[in-house]
CSV table of C-alpha atoms and ligand atoms in Angstrom, one decimal:
chain,number,residue,atom,x,y,z
A,1,MET,CA,129.0,129.1,136.4
A,2,CYS,CA,127.2,125.9,136.0
A,3,LEU,CA,126.2,126.1,132.3
A,4,GLN,CA,124.6,122.8,131.6
A,5,ALA,CA,123.4,119.7,133.4
A,6,ASP,CA,126.3,117.6,132.1
A,7,ASP,CA,128.9,120.2,133.0
A,8,MET,CA,131.5,118.2,134.9
A,9,SER,CA,133.3,121.2,136.4
A,10,THR,CA,133.4,121.7,140.1
A,11,ASN,CA,131.3,124.8,139.6
A,12,CYS,CA,128.3,122.5,139.2
A,13,PRO,CA,126.8,121.2,142.4
A,14,PRO,CA,126.7,117.4,142.2
A,15,SER,CA,122.9,117.4,142.1
A,16,ARG,CA,123.1,119.2,138.7
A,17,ARG,CA,125.6,116.9,137.2
A,18,ALA,CA,124.4,114.2,135.0
A,19,PRO,CA,125.0,110.7,136.2
A,20,VAL,CA,128.4,109.6,134.9
A,21,ARG,CA,128.5,106.4,132.9
A,22,PRO,CA,131.6,106.7,130.8
A,23,PHE,CA,131.9,103.0,129.9
A,24,GLN,CA,128.7,101.1,130.0
A,25,GLY,CA,129.5,98.3,132.4
A,26,GLY,CA,133.2,99.2,132.3
A,27,GLY,CA,133.4,100.0,136.0
A,28,ARG,CA,134.5,103.1,137.8
A,29,SER,CA,138.2,102.5,137.9
A,30,ALA,CA,138.7,103.2,134.2
A,31,TRP,CA,137.1,106.5,134.7
A,32,ARG,CA,139.3,107.3,137.7
A,33,VAL,CA,142.4,106.4,135.8
A,34,LEU,CA,141.3,108.8,133.0
A,35,ILE,CA,140.7,111.6,135.4
A,36,ALA,CA,144.0,111.1,137.2
A,37,ALA,CA,145.8,111.2,133.9
A,38,ALA,CA,144.0,114.4,132.8
A,39,LEU,CA,144.9,116.0,136.1
A,40,LEU,CA,148.5,115.0,135.9
A,41,LEU,CA,148.8,116.4,132.4
A,42,SER,CA,147.0,119.6,133.1
A,43,ALA,CA,148.2,120.7,136.5
A,44,PRO,CA,151.4,122.8,136.2
A,45,ALA,CA,153.9,122.4,139.0
A,46,ARG,CA,152.9,124.8,141.7
A,47,ALA,CA,155.0,127.9,142.1
A,48,ASP,CA,156.9,128.0,145.4
A,49,PRO,CA,156.8,131.5,147.1
A,50,ARG,CA,159.5,130.4,149.5
A,51,ALA,CA,161.9,129.6,146.7
A,52,GLY,CA,160.9,133.1,145.3
A,53,ALA,CA,161.8,134.7,148.7
A,54,ALA,CA,165.2,133.0,148.5
A,55,LEU,CA,165.8,134.4,145.0
A,56,ALA,CA,164.8,137.9,146.2
A,57,ARG,CA,167.3,137.6,149.1
A,58,GLN,CA,170.2,135.8,147.5
A,59,GLY,CA,169.7,135.9,143.7
A,60,ALA,CA,170.8,133.0,141.5
A,61,THR,CA,173.6,132.4,139.0
A,62,GLY,CA,173.7,135.4,136.7
A,63,ALA,CA,170.9,137.2,138.7
A,64,PRO,CA,171.7,139.5,141.6
A,65,ALA,CA,169.4,139.5,144.6
A,66,CYS,CA,166.2,141.2,143.5
A,67,MET,CA,166.0,143.1,146.8
A,68,ALA,CA,169.2,145.0,146.0
A,69,CYS,CA,167.1,147.0,143.5
A,70,HIS,CA,163.5,146.3,144.4
A,71,GLY,CA,163.8,146.9,148.1
A,72,ALA,CA,163.7,144.5,151.1
A,73,ARG,CA,159.9,144.2,151.0
A,74,GLY,CA,159.5,144.7,147.2
A,75,GLU,CA,158.6,148.4,147.8
A,76,GLY,CA,160.9,149.6,145.0
A,77,GLN,CA,163.4,152.5,145.2
A,78,ALA,CA,161.9,155.9,144.6
A,79,ALA,CA,165.1,157.7,144.1
A,80,ALA,CA,166.4,155.3,141.5
A,81,GLY,CA,163.0,154.8,139.8
A,82,PHE,CA,163.1,151.0,140.4
A,83,PRO,CA,159.5,149.8,140.5
A,84,ARG,CA,157.5,148.4,143.4
A,85,LEU,CA,156.7,144.7,142.9
A,86,ALA,CA,154.9,143.9,146.2
A,87,GLY,CA,151.3,143.0,145.8
A,88,GLN,CA,151.2,143.2,142.0
A,89,PRO,CA,149.1,140.5,140.3
A,90,GLN,CA,151.1,137.3,139.9
A,91,ALA,CA,150.2,136.9,136.2
A,92,TYR,CA,151.3,140.5,135.5
A,93,LEU,CA,154.7,140.0,137.2
A,94,LEU,CA,155.2,136.7,135.4
A,95,LYS,CA,154.3,138.1,132.0
A,96,GLN,CA,156.9,141.0,132.6
A,97,LEU,CA,159.6,138.5,133.5
A,98,GLU,CA,158.8,136.3,130.4
A,99,ASP,CA,158.8,139.5,128.2
A,100,PHE,CA,162.2,140.6,129.6
A,101,ALA,CA,163.5,137.1,129.0
A,102,SER,CA,162.3,137.1,125.4
A,103,GLY,CA,163.4,140.7,124.7
A,104,GLN,CA,159.8,141.7,124.0
A,105,ARG,CA,160.1,144.2,126.9
A,106,LYS,CA,163.4,146.0,126.9
A,107,SER,CA,165.5,146.9,129.9
A,108,PRO,CA,169.3,146.8,130.2
A,109,GLN,CA,169.0,145.8,133.8
A,110,MET,CA,166.2,143.3,133.7
A,111,GLU,CA,166.7,141.4,130.4
A,112,PRO,CA,169.9,139.6,131.5
A,113,ILE,CA,168.4,138.9,134.9
A,114,ALA,CA,165.2,137.4,133.6
A,115,ARG,CA,167.2,135.3,131.1
A,116,ALA,CA,169.4,134.0,133.9
A,117,LEU,CA,166.3,132.7,135.7
A,118,GLY,CA,164.6,129.5,134.6
A,119,THR,CA,160.9,129.3,133.9
A,120,ARG,CA,160.4,127.8,137.3
A,121,GLN,CA,162.3,130.6,139.1
A,122,ARG,CA,160.4,133.3,137.2
A,123,ARG,CA,157.2,131.7,138.4
A,124,ASP,CA,158.5,131.4,142.0
A,125,ALA,CA,159.6,135.1,142.1
A,126,ALA,CA,156.3,136.3,140.6
A,127,GLU,CA,154.4,134.2,143.2
A,128,TYR,CA,156.5,135.6,146.1
A,129,TYR,CA,156.2,139.3,145.1
A,130,ALA,CA,152.5,138.9,144.5
A,131,SER,CA,152.1,137.6,148.0
A,132,LEU,CA,153.7,140.6,149.7
A,133,PRO,CA,151.4,143.4,151.0
A,134,ALA,CA,150.1,145.7,148.3
A,135,TRP,CA,150.2,149.5,148.5
A,136,SER,CA,147.1,150.8,150.3
A,137,ALA,CA,145.9,154.3,151.0
A,138,GLU,CA,145.5,153.5,154.7
A,139,ALA,CA,149.1,152.2,155.1
A,140,ALA,CA,150.7,154.8,152.8
A,141,PRO,CA,153.3,157.0,154.6
A,142,ALA,CA,152.5,160.6,155.1
A,143,ALA,CA,153.9,162.4,152.0
A,144,PRO,CA,153.9,166.0,150.8
A,145,PRO,CA,150.6,166.6,149.0
A,146,SER,CA,150.8,165.7,145.3
A,147,PRO,CA,149.5,168.3,142.9
A,148,ALA,CA,145.8,168.2,143.2
A,149,GLY,CA,144.2,169.2,139.9
A,150,LEU,CA,145.5,167.6,136.8
A,151,GLY,CA,147.0,164.3,137.9
A,152,ALA,CA,144.1,163.4,140.1
A,153,ARG,CA,141.6,164.3,137.4
A,154,LEU,CA,143.3,162.2,134.8
A,155,ALA,CA,143.6,159.2,137.2
A,156,THR,CA,140.0,159.3,138.3
A,157,ARG,CA,138.1,160.8,135.3
A,158,GLY,CA,140.4,160.9,132.3
A,159,ASN,CA,140.0,163.5,129.6
A,160,TRP,CA,137.1,162.6,127.4
A,161,ASP,CA,137.7,165.6,125.1
A,162,LYS,CA,140.6,163.7,123.7
A,163,GLY,CA,139.4,160.2,124.3
A,164,LEU,CA,141.6,159.5,127.3
A,165,PRO,CA,139.9,157.2,129.7
A,166,ALA,CA,140.4,157.4,133.5
A,167,CYS,CA,143.5,155.4,134.5
A,168,PHE,CA,141.5,153.9,137.3
A,169,ALA,CA,138.9,152.6,134.9
A,170,CYS,CA,141.4,149.9,133.9
A,171,HIS,CA,143.8,150.0,136.9
A,172,GLY,CA,141.2,149.6,139.6
A,173,ARG,CA,139.7,151.8,142.2
A,174,ASP,CA,142.4,153.9,143.8
A,175,GLY,CA,144.8,152.5,141.2
A,176,THR,CA,145.5,149.3,143.2
A,177,GLY,CA,145.3,147.1,140.2
A,178,ILE,CA,142.9,144.4,138.9
A,179,THR,CA,144.1,140.8,138.7
A,180,PRO,CA,145.4,139.2,136.6
A,181,HIS,CA,146.5,141.7,134.0
A,182,PHE,CA,146.1,145.3,135.2
A,183,PRO,CA,149.0,146.3,137.5
A,184,ALA,CA,148.7,148.6,140.4
A,185,LEU,CA,149.9,152.1,139.7
A,186,SER,CA,149.5,153.6,143.2
A,187,GLY,CA,152.6,153.6,145.3
A,188,GLN,CA,154.9,153.4,142.2
A,189,PRO,CA,157.9,155.8,142.2
A,190,SER,CA,156.9,158.7,139.9
A,191,ALA,CA,160.2,158.4,138.0
A,192,TYR,CA,159.2,154.8,137.1
A,193,THR,CA,155.7,155.6,136.0
A,194,ARG,CA,157.0,158.6,134.0
A,195,ALA,CA,159.6,156.5,132.3
A,196,GLN,CA,157.1,153.8,131.3
A,197,LEU,CA,154.6,156.3,129.8
A,198,LYS,CA,157.5,157.9,127.8
A,199,ALA,CA,158.6,154.4,126.7
A,200,TRP,CA,155.2,153.7,125.3
A,201,GLN,CA,155.1,157.1,123.5
A,202,ALA,CA,158.6,156.4,122.1
A,203,GLY,CA,157.6,152.8,121.1
A,204,THR,CA,160.4,151.3,123.3
A,205,ARG,CA,157.8,149.5,125.5
A,206,GLY,CA,155.4,147.6,123.3
A,207,ASN,CA,154.4,144.5,125.3
A,208,ASP,CA,150.9,145.7,126.4
A,209,PRO,CA,148.0,143.5,125.3
A,210,GLN,CA,146.2,145.0,122.3
A,211,GLY,CA,148.2,148.2,122.5
A,212,LEU,CA,146.0,149.4,125.3
A,213,MET,CA,148.6,151.5,127.0
A,214,LYS,CA,150.2,152.7,123.8
A,215,SER,CA,146.9,154.4,122.8
A,216,VAL,CA,146.6,155.9,126.3
A,217,ALA,CA,150.2,157.2,126.4
A,218,ASP,CA,150.0,158.6,122.9
A,219,ARG,CA,147.2,160.9,123.9
A,220,MET,CA,149.1,162.5,126.8
A,221,THR,CA,151.1,165.7,126.9
A,222,ASP,CA,154.4,165.9,128.8
A,223,ALA,CA,152.6,168.0,131.5
A,224,GLU,CA,149.9,165.3,131.9
A,225,VAL,CA,152.5,162.6,132.1
A,226,ASP,CA,154.3,164.5,134.9
A,227,ALA,CA,151.2,165.3,136.8
A,228,VAL,CA,149.7,161.9,136.8
A,229,SER,CA,153.0,160.2,137.6
A,230,LEU,CA,153.4,162.4,140.7
A,231,TYR,CA,149.8,161.9,141.8
A,232,LEU,CA,150.1,158.1,141.5
A,233,GLU,CA,153.1,157.9,143.7
A,234,ASN,CA,150.8,158.6,146.6
A,235,PRO,CA,147.2,159.2,145.8
A,236,ALA,CA,146.5,159.1,149.5
A,237,SER,CA,148.2,162.4,149.9
A,238,GLY,CA,146.5,165.8,149.2
A,239,GLY,CA,144.1,166.3,146.4
A,240,ARG,CA,142.7,162.9,146.5
A,241,ARG,CA,139.6,163.7,144.6
A,242,PRO,CA,139.3,166.6,142.3
B,1,HEC,C1,170.2,146.0,139.1
B,1,HEC,C2,168.9,146.3,139.6
B,1,HEC,C3,167.8,145.3,139.5
B,1,HEC,C4,167.8,144.0,140.0
B,1,HEC,C5,168.9,143.3,140.7
B,1,HEC,C6,166.5,143.4,139.7
B,1,HEC,N1,165.7,144.3,139.0
B,1,HEC,FE1,163.8,144.0,138.4
B,1,HEC,N2,163.8,145.9,137.6
B,1,HEC,C7,164.8,146.8,137.6
B,1,HEC,C8,164.5,147.9,136.8
B,1,HEC,C9,165.4,149.1,136.5
B,1,HEC,C10,163.2,147.7,136.3
B,1,HEC,C11,162.4,148.6,135.4
B,1,HEC,C12,162.7,148.3,133.9
B,1,HEC,C13,162.1,149.3,133.0
B,1,HEC,O1,162.5,150.4,133.0
B,1,HEC,O2,161.2,148.9,132.2
B,1,HEC,C14,162.8,146.4,136.8
B,1,HEC,C15,161.5,145.8,136.5
B,1,HEC,C16,161.1,144.6,137.0
B,1,HEC,C17,159.8,144.0,136.8
B,1,HEC,C18,158.7,144.7,136.1
B,1,HEC,C19,157.9,145.5,137.1
B,1,HEC,C20,156.7,146.2,136.5
B,1,HEC,O3,156.0,146.8,137.3
B,1,HEC,O4,156.4,146.0,135.3
B,1,HEC,C21,159.8,142.8,137.4
B,1,HEC,C22,158.7,141.8,137.5
B,1,HEC,C23,161.1,142.6,138.0
B,1,HEC,N3,161.9,143.7,137.8
B,1,HEC,C24,161.5,141.5,138.7
B,1,HEC,C25,162.8,141.3,139.3
B,1,HEC,C26,163.2,140.1,139.9
B,1,HEC,C27,162.3,138.9,140.2
B,1,HEC,C28,164.5,140.2,140.3
B,1,HEC,C29,165.4,139.2,141.0
B,1,HEC,C30,165.6,137.9,140.4
B,1,HEC,C31,164.9,141.6,139.9
B,1,HEC,N4,163.8,142.2,139.3
B,1,HEC,C32,166.2,142.1,140.1
B,1,HEC,C33,166.0,146.6,138.2
B,1,HEC,C34,166.5,145.4,138.9
B,2,HEC,C1,142.2,150.6,128.5
B,2,HEC,C2,142.8,150.1,129.7
B,2,HEC,C3,143.9,151.0,130.3
B,2,HEC,C4,143.8,152.4,130.7
B,2,HEC,C5,142.6,153.3,130.5
B,2,HEC,C6,145.0,152.7,131.3
B,2,HEC,N1,145.9,151.6,131.3
B,2,HEC,FE1,147.8,151.6,132.0
B,2,HEC,N2,147.9,149.6,131.6
B,2,HEC,C7,146.9,148.8,131.0
B,2,HEC,C8,147.4,147.5,130.8
B,2,HEC,C9,146.7,146.3,130.2
B,2,HEC,C10,148.8,147.4,131.3
B,2,HEC,C11,149.7,146.2,131.4
B,2,HEC,C12,150.6,146.2,130.2
B,2,HEC,C13,151.5,144.9,130.2
B,2,HEC,O1,151.0,143.8,130.4
B,2,HEC,O2,152.7,145.1,129.9
B,2,HEC,C14,149.0,148.8,131.8
B,2,HEC,C15,150.2,149.2,132.4
B,2,HEC,C16,150.5,150.4,132.8
B,2,HEC,C17,151.8,150.9,133.4
B,2,HEC,C18,153.0,150.0,133.6
B,2,HEC,C19,153.0,149.6,135.1
B,2,HEC,C20,154.2,148.9,135.5
B,2,HEC,O3,154.3,148.4,136.6
B,2,HEC,O4,155.1,148.7,134.7
B,2,HEC,C21,151.7,152.2,133.6
B,2,HEC,C22,152.7,153.1,134.2
B,2,HEC,C23,150.3,152.6,133.3
B,2,HEC,N3,149.6,151.5,132.8
B,2,HEC,C24,149.9,153.9,133.5
B,2,HEC,C25,148.6,154.3,133.1
B,2,HEC,C26,148.1,155.7,133.3
B,2,HEC,C27,148.9,156.8,133.9
B,2,HEC,C28,146.8,155.7,132.8
B,2,HEC,C29,145.9,156.9,132.7
B,2,HEC,C30,146.4,158.1,132.1
B,2,HEC,C31,146.5,154.3,132.3
B,2,HEC,N4,147.6,153.5,132.5
B,2,HEC,C32,145.3,154.0,131.8
B,2,HEC,C33,145.7,149.3,130.6
B,2,HEC,C34,145.2,150.6,130.7
């Protein structure tokens, strides 16, 4: 948004920018040097998705290949409950890797792996997985219908009697996530979703901003956790809308 006439941001069309006279009579070159310096200081080194792809395939010292657990295309492993990473928001993935590395998020598998990666590698891996195709209802494989009623209702409407908002209110239409901070839930192995909800209830996952997910999970019964986890694995299957 162009807030004011002297806003220098690129959001402001040049016609609305005030004429720039940083140094009266001081010439334009001084101004250019200042801008160049500011850009150099502020621009983080760009993440490299190709380096991320190599990490996924080959791993790094102390970190086995990501695809061994997260699948060749980042699709996760339903049977083992390993999460899908493909198409998740880059900032969300990076935050999780930073949280595993600092021990803020616990996981016997992921903590040592995230620690073995450098800051740069964590960024490359997040960039790579974010660039892979996200789950979509159209592309979802045919699956046995998920239980219609309860899971679908919680995901799309919540349960206002007990102050439980719809999952999709925060996680996006069809649960496909909202960048940068709300991950996709649709297409996640149900064992993974169930384990995360239980971890919030038990207090063993506590890295969510402002405790948003803790307050959601704490309001859920075991039956609700099971139903919504099953539904989210493939909302494109039966019982899509209650
Ligand atoms: C030995 C198996 C294994 C390997 C190898 C592995 N992961 Fe994981 N990863 C897991 C498990 C298990 C979880 C879920 C942890 C939990 O229960 O909270 C996970 C979770 C994650 C998450 C969080 C996902 C989410 O939705 O919150 C990210 C990001 C991640 N892994 C990235 C990577 C990257 C990048 C690599 C390769 C450098 C990698 N993983 C290698 C097992 C593995
Ligand atoms: C008020 C907003 C909000 C609502 C409503 C909400 N969530 Fe979340 N959820 C979040 C945020 C924020 C995160 C990311 C936490 C983090 O950064 O670690 C998250 C993360 C998750 C995760 C972890 C995903 C992963 O890949 O590890 C699961 C599972 C989840 N939510 C399930 C649900 C379910 C099921 C519901 C509905 C019953 C729901 N959420 C409703 C805000 C919300």
